[in-house]
Amino acid sequence: MPLAEKKLIQQIRRSARGGKSVVIGIGDDCAVLRVPPGHELLVTTDFTLEKVHFRRDWHRPELVGRRCLTRGLSDIAAMGGEPRAAFLSLAVPSDVPQKWVRRFLKGLLDLAAEFKLPLAGGDTAQSAGGGGIQADIVVVGSVPKGKAVLRSGAKAGEGIYVTGELGGSAAELARLAEATPVGAESLRHIWRFSGQSRPQARVAAGQWLRQHRVASAMIDLSDGLSTDLEHICKESHVGAEIEAEAIPRAQAGPGKKRVALELALHGGDDYELLFTSAAVVPSHIAGARVTRIGHTTPSAGMRLIGPDGKKRPLHAGGWEHFKGDS
Ligand code: ADP
Ligand code: MG
């Protein structure tokens, strides 16, 4: 292993914290994890790729690191689970300054500290030129046996709810894109976030919803409301009706204007929770505002109810939807 990699691993080892679930962390061939009796493991893995998910000239390295871990945490949150340990595999081309990597790690480890989540291992390699920076985050969590909240648990006639506000990340990316002369092609998959937004995985809210048996089905909003709602509908064999006016829209930009409905409907990277429930749902859960935006239906498909009460078909737009508009 080249010296630079050894040094980097030493650095990571020094700054990574332990945790009650980690028996053996960084330094051996495998990490050894402990989970409470009666729990099942949750495992999620997510890529963060340069030029696919972020641009070095648009996004601060700390924020890229933070987003990288947020994606994993948010998946654990969406199952109602408790994050136990994270693993980071990192491939960096030789022309990337060490400083970039240090700042990326700082963003990631600062967020890990907020959640008291240990970084228990990973892999480090130099990637061949042209590939850009590639990071894969694995988050291991746990949940009491049989209690994970699935996408498939929704029934017809339940309320549909979201935490927080939607469209903020999408609005910020749209602004960045306007300010930067790039072709629509390069905008396709780029995350819609800027240096200002600080994503917050809704781990505590997800756990509350599971513990109190309030959520029948749940998913985190990473690709956009319309796309992620469709996942719940398909897995649960239900349809959905969403009231346009009810969708909580983020305020963004210098004037703190409410973002466009399209961005709240189809924008990605919000990392809020979307869930269905037949129960009484509080207006705030674990510090997150909760809004009812519609209900599930026995007939398949998604419909958007406008302010005039008219229904029109709603299709999964996600980030695919407005890639051509930029
Ligand atoms: P191996 O050859 O067994 O893969 P490595 O030399 O790659 O071992 O890694 C040594 C230790 O450092 C292992 O515990 C591994 O999990 C950890 N490690 C390597 N890279 C990272 C990383 N990017 N983040 C966290 N831990 C890492
Ligand atoms: Mg290795």
Tab-separated table of N, CA and C in Angstrom, residues 241-247 249 261 265 293 303-314:
chain	number	residue	atom	x	y	z
A	241	GLU	N	-53.513	10.098	-3.773
A	241	GLU	CA	-53.954	11.436	-4.180
A	241	GLU	C	-53.268	12.460	-3.285
A	242	ILE	N	-52.601	13.415	-3.945
A	242	ILE	CA	-51.823	14.430	-3.231
A	242	ILE	C	-52.463	15.790	-3.489
A	243	GLU	N	-52.617	16.573	-2.416
A	243	GLU	CA	-53.149	17.937	-2.590
A	243	GLU	C	-51.986	18.892	-2.792
A	244	ALA	N	-51.978	19.535	-3.969
A	244	ALA	CA	-50.866	20.426	-4.319
A	244	ALA	C	-50.643	21.484	-3.233
A	245	GLU	N	-51.747	22.042	-2.746
A	245	GLU	CA	-51.641	23.146	-1.780
A	245	GLU	C	-51.087	22.706	-0.426
A	246	ALA	N	-51.197	21.414	-0.148
A	246	ALA	CA	-50.793	20.925	1.175
A	246	ALA	C	-49.297	20.632	1.272
A	247	ILE	N	-48.633	20.528	0.120
A	247	ILE	CA	-47.215	20.154	0.154
A	247	ILE	C	-46.395	21.274	0.807
A	249	ARG	N	-43.607	23.578	1.203
A	249	ARG	CA	-42.513	23.967	0.316
A	249	ARG	C	-41.448	24.738	1.081
A	261	LEU	N	-43.771	24.764	-6.935
A	261	LEU	CA	-44.405	23.468	-6.669
A	261	LEU	C	-43.663	22.328	-7.368
A	265	LEU	N	-42.337	18.910	-5.719
A	265	LEU	CA	-42.914	17.637	-6.184
A	265	LEU	C	-41.862	16.686	-6.726
A	293	ILE	N	-50.269	15.375	3.401
A	293	ILE	CA	-50.336	15.911	2.039
A	293	ILE	C	-51.333	15.178	1.145
A	303	ARG	N	-52.443	10.800	-8.343
A	303	ARG	CA	-53.159	11.957	-8.840
A	303	ARG	C	-52.821	13.179	-7.991
A	304	LEU	N	-52.767	14.337	-8.667
A	304	LEU	CA	-52.503	15.594	-7.970
A	304	LEU	C	-53.791	16.409	-7.965
A	305	ILE	N	-54.230	16.823	-6.777
A	305	ILE	CA	-55.447	17.631	-6.674
A	305	ILE	C	-55.044	19.097	-6.619
A	306	GLY	N	-55.475	19.869	-7.614
A	306	GLY	CA	-55.114	21.282	-7.693
A	306	GLY	C	-55.951	22.120	-6.740
A	307	PRO	N	-55.642	23.417	-6.643
A	307	PRO	CA	-56.382	24.328	-5.770
A	307	PRO	C	-57.865	24.398	-6.163
A	308	ASP	N	-58.156	24.155	-7.464
A	308	ASP	CA	-59.539	24.198	-7.947
A	308	ASP	C	-60.275	22.887	-7.684
A	309	GLY	N	-59.592	21.941	-7.039
A	309	GLY	CA	-60.218	20.655	-6.741
A	309	GLY	C	-60.131	19.652	-7.876
A	310	LYS	N	-59.603	20.110	-9.021
A	310	LYS	CA	-59.478	19.198	-10.175
A	310	LYS	C	-58.327	18.231	-9.961
A	311	LYS	N	-58.557	16.990	-10.400
A	311	LYS	CA	-57.494	15.984	-10.269
A	311	LYS	C	-56.820	15.772	-11.616
A	312	ARG	N	-55.474	15.721	-11.586
A	312	ARG	CA	-54.778	15.327	-12.799
A	312	ARG	C	-53.739	14.266	-12.455
A	313	PRO	N	-53.394	13.439	-13.454
A	313	PRO	CA	-52.436	12.360	-13.170
A	313	PRO	C	-51.099	12.936	-12.720
A	314	LEU	N	-50.501	12.293	-11.745
A	314	LEU	CA	-49.177	12.684	-11.270
A	314	LEU	C	-48.212	11.553	-11.616
